[in-house]
Tab-separated table of C-alpha atoms in Angstrom:
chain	number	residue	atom	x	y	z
Z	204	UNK	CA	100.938	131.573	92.296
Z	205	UNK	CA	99.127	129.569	94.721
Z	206	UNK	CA	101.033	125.887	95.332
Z	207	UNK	CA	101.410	122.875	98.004
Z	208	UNK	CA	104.464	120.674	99.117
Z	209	UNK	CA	104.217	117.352	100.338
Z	210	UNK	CA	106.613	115.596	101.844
Z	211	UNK	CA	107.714	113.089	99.164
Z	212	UNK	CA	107.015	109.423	99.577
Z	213	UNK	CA	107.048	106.371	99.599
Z	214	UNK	CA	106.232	106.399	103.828
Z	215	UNK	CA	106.695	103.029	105.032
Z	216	UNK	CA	105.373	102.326	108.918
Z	217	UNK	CA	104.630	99.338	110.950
Z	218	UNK	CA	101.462	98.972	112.041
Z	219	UNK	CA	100.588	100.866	115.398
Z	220	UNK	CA	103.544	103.699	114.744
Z	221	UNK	CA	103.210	107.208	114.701
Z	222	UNK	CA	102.809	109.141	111.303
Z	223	UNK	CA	103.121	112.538	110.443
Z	224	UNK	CA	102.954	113.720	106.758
Z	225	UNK	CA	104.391	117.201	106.312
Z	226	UNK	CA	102.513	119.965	103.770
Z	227	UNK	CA	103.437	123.824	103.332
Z	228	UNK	CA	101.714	126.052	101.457
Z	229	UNK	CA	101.739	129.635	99.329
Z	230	UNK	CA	99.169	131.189	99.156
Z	231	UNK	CA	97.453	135.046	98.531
Z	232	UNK	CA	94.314	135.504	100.804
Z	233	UNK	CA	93.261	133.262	103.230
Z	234	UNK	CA	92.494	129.554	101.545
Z	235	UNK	CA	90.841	126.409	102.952
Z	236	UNK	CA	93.296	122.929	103.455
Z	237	UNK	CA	91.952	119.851	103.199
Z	238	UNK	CA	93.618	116.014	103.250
Z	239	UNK	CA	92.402	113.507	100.643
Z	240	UNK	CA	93.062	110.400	100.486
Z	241	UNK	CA	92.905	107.663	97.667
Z	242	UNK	CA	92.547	104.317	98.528
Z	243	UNK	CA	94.125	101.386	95.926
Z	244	UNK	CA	91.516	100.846	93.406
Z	245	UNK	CA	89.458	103.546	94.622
Z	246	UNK	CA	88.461	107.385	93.757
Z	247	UNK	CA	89.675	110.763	96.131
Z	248	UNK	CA	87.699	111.248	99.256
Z	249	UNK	CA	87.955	113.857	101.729
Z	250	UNK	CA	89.412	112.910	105.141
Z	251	UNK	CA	89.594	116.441	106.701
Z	252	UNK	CA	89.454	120.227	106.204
Z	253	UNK	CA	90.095	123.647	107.928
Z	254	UNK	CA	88.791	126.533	106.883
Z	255	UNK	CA	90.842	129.552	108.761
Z	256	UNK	CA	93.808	129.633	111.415
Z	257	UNK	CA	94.395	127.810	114.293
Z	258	UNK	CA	91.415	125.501	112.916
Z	259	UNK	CA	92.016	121.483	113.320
Z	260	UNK	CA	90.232	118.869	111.245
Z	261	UNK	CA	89.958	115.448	112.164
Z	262	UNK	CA	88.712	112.187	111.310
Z	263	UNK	CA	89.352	108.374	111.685
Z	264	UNK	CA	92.155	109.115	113.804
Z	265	UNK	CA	94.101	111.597	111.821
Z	266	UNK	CA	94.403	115.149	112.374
Z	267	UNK	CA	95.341	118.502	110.597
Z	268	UNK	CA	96.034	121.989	112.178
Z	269	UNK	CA	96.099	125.250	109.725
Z	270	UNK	CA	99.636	127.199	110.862
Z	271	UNK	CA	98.990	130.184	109.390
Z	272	UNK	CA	102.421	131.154	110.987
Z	273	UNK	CA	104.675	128.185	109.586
Z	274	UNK	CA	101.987	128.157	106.133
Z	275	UNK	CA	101.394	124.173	107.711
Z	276	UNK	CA	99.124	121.866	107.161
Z	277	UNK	CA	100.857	118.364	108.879
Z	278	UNK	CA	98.670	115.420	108.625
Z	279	UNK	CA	99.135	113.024	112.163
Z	280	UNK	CA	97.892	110.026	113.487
Z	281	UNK	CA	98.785	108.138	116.340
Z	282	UNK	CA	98.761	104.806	115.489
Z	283	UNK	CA	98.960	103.445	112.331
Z	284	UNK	CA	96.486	100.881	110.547
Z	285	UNK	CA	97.180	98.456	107.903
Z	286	UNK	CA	94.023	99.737	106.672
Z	287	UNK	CA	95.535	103.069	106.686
Z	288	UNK	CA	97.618	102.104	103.562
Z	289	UNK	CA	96.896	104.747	100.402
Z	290	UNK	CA	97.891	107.624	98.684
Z	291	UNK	CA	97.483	110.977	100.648
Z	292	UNK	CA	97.163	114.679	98.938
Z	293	UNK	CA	97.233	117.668	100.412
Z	294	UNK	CA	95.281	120.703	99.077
Z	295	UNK	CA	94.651	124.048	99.475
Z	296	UNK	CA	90.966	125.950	97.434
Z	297	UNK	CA	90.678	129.650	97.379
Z	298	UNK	CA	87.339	131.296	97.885
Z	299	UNK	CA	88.210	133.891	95.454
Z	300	UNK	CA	88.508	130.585	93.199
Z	301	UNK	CA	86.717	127.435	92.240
Z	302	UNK	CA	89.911	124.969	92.208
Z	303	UNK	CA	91.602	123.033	93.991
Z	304	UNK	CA	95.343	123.135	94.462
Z	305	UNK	CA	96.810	119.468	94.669
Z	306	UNK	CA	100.334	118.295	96.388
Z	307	UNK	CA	102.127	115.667	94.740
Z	308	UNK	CA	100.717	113.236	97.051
Z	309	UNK	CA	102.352	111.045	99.482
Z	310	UNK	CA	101.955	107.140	99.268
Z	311	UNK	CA	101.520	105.506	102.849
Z	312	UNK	CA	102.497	101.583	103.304
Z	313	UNK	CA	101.530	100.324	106.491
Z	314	UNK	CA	103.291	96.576	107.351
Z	315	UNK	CA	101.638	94.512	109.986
E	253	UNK	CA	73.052	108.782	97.897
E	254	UNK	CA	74.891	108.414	94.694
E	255	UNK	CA	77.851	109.717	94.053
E	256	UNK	CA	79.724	111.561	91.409
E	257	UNK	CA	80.026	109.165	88.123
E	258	UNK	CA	81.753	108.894	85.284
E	259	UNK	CA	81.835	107.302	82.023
E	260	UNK	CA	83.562	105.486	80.530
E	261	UNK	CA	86.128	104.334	83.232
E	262	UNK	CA	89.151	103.148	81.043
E	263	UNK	CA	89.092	104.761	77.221
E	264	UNK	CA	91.827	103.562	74.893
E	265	UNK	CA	92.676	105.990	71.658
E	266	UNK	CA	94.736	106.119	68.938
E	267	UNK	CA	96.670	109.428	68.261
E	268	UNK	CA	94.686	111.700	66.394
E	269	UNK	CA	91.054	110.435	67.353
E	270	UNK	CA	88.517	112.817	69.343
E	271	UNK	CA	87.352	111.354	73.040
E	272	UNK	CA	84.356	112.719	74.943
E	273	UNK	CA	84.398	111.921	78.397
E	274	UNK	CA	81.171	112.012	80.680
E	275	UNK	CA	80.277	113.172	84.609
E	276	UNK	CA	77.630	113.010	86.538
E	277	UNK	CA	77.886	115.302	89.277
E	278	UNK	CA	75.478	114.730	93.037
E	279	UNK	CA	72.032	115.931	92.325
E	280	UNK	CA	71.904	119.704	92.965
E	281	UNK	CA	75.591	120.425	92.941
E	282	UNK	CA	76.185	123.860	91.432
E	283	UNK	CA	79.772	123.654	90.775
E	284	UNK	CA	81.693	121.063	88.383
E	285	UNK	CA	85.107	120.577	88.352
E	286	UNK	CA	87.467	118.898	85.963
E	287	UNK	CA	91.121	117.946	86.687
E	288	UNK	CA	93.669	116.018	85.265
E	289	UNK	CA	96.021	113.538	87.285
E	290	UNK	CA	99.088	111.695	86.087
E	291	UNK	CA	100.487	109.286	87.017
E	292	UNK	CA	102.393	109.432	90.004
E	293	UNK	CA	100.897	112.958	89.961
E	294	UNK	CA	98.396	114.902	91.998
E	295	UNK	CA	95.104	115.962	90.271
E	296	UNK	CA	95.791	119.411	87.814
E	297	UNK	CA	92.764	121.493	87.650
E	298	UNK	CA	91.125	122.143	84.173
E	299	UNK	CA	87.875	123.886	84.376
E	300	UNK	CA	85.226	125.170	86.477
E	301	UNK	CA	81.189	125.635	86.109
E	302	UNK	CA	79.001	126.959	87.929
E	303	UNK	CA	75.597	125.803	86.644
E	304	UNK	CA	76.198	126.332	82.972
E	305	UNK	CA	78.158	128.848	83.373
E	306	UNK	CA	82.193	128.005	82.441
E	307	UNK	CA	83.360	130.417	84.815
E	308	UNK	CA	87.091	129.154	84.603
E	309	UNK	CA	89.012	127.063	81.836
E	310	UNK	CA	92.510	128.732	82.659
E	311	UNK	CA	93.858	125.052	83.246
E	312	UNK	CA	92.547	123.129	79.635
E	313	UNK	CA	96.079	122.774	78.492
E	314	UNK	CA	95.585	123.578	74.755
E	315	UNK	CA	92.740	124.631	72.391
E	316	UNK	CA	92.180	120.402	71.266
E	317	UNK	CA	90.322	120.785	74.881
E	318	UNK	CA	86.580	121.192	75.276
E	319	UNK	CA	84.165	120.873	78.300
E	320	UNK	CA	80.689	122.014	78.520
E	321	UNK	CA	77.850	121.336	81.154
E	322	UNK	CA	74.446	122.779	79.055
E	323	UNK	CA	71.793	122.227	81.399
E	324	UNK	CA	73.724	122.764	84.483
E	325	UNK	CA	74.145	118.791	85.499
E	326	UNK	CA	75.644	116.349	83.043
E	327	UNK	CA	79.209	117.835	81.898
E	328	UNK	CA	81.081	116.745	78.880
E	329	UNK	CA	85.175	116.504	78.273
E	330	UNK	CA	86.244	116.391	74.772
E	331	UNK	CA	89.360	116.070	73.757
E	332	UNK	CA	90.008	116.701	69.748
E	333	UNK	CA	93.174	114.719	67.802
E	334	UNK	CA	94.441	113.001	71.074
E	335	UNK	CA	98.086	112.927	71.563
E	336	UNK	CA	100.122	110.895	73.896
E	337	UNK	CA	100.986	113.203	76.268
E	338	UNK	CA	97.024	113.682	76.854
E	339	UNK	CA	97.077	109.909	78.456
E	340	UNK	CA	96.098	110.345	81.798
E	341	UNK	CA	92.886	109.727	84.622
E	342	UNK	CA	90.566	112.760	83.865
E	343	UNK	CA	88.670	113.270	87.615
E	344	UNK	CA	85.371	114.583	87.869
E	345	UNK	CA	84.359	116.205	91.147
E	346	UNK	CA	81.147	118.587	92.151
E	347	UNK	CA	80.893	120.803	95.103
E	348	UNK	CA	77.284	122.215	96.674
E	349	UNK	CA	79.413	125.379	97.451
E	350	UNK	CA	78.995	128.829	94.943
E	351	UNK	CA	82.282	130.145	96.586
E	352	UNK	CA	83.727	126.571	95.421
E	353	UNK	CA	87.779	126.445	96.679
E	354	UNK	CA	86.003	127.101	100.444
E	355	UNK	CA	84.022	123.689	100.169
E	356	UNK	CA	84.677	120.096	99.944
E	357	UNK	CA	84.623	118.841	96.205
E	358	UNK	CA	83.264	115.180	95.615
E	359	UNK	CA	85.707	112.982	93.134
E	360	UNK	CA	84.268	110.428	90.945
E	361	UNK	CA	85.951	107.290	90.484
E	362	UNK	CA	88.080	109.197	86.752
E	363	UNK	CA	88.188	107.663	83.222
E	364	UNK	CA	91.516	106.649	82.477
E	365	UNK	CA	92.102	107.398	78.835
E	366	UNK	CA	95.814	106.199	77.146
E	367	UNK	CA	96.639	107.675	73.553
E	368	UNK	CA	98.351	104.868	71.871
């Protein structure tokens, strides 16, 4: 079946560093990614999506490109916030389905 | 304008009682979701509507697990003779989308129930 990999946590950066969070996929057919993010004390929110190959999401400063080729989904930013500190999840949702598929989620400390 | 809410936020049980769990999804959303997420976990998926329509419960984890969504809005989680292992933050999201794993789902903030 359908399932995500994160790379496992915790990820602990100073502030301003570079961060890459790795995320593979399986998947039949040809699914949308999305990040999510979950602040402390706060609910999921989307940070970015990609709906087919070669597509990149972005927003606040991180980005995503769909690898069809390496089934990739690497979350990046170039420099680091404090503010940037919270849980990330990576996630793939079929059309041919109404869920979402969930990684394990990765938990980001930024230090200033 | 609003978001997706749910109620109550933190439920406490004792093994063996029934829990019904409430979400209001954004106005107009078609599709519901329900998930489950322990701890340390990412969110589980439980069940799908569309409208009223329960158009996938492959995820509720035993037959003590109930959700229905009537008139198409408000949706309702029970959960019959709790057990421990049910402790967990139940997540409410809704989607605008029909084909719904294609579109971004909204979260509400989840009800944290423990089983004690």
């Amino acid at each position: 079946g359908d399932s995500v990999t994160q790379m496992e946590g915790p990820v602990t950066l100073s502030e301003e560093a570079f961060l890459t969070i790795n995320c593979t996929y399986t998947a039949t057919g040809y699914p949308s990614l999305f990040w999510y993010v979950q602040y402390p004390g706060e609910g999921l929110q989307l940070l970015l999506k990609a709906t087919k190959a070669d597509d990149k999401g972005s927003n606040k400063g991180f980005e995503a490109t769909y690898r069809k080729e390496t089934t990739s989904f690497h979350l990046e930013k170039g420099s680091v916030q404090v503010s940037d500190s919270a849980v990330y999840f990576c996630a793939l949702g079929s059309s041919n389905t109404g869920k979402l598929i969930f990684g394990q989620g990765t938990t980001l400390q930024v230090k200033p | 304008g609003a978001g997706v809410s749910q109620s109550p936020r933190y439920k406490v049980a004792k093994r063996g009682q029934d829990v019904a769990l409430r979400c209001d999804p954004i106005s107009g959303h078609v599709s519901l979701f329900w998930y489950q997420q322990a701890l340390g976990q990412g969110p589980e998926f439980l069940t799908y509507f569309q409208n009223e329509a329960q158009l996938d419960k492959s995820g509720l984890p035993s037959d003590r697990f109930f959700a229905e969504r009537p008139e198409g809005s408000v949706s309702t989680l029970k959960i019959q003779r709790t057990q421990q292992e049910d402790s967990a933050v139940y997540l409410c999201a809704s989607s605008s989308g029909r084909l719904a794993g294609a579109y971004e789902q909204y979260f509400g903030p989840g009800t944290r129930l423990t089983v004690t």
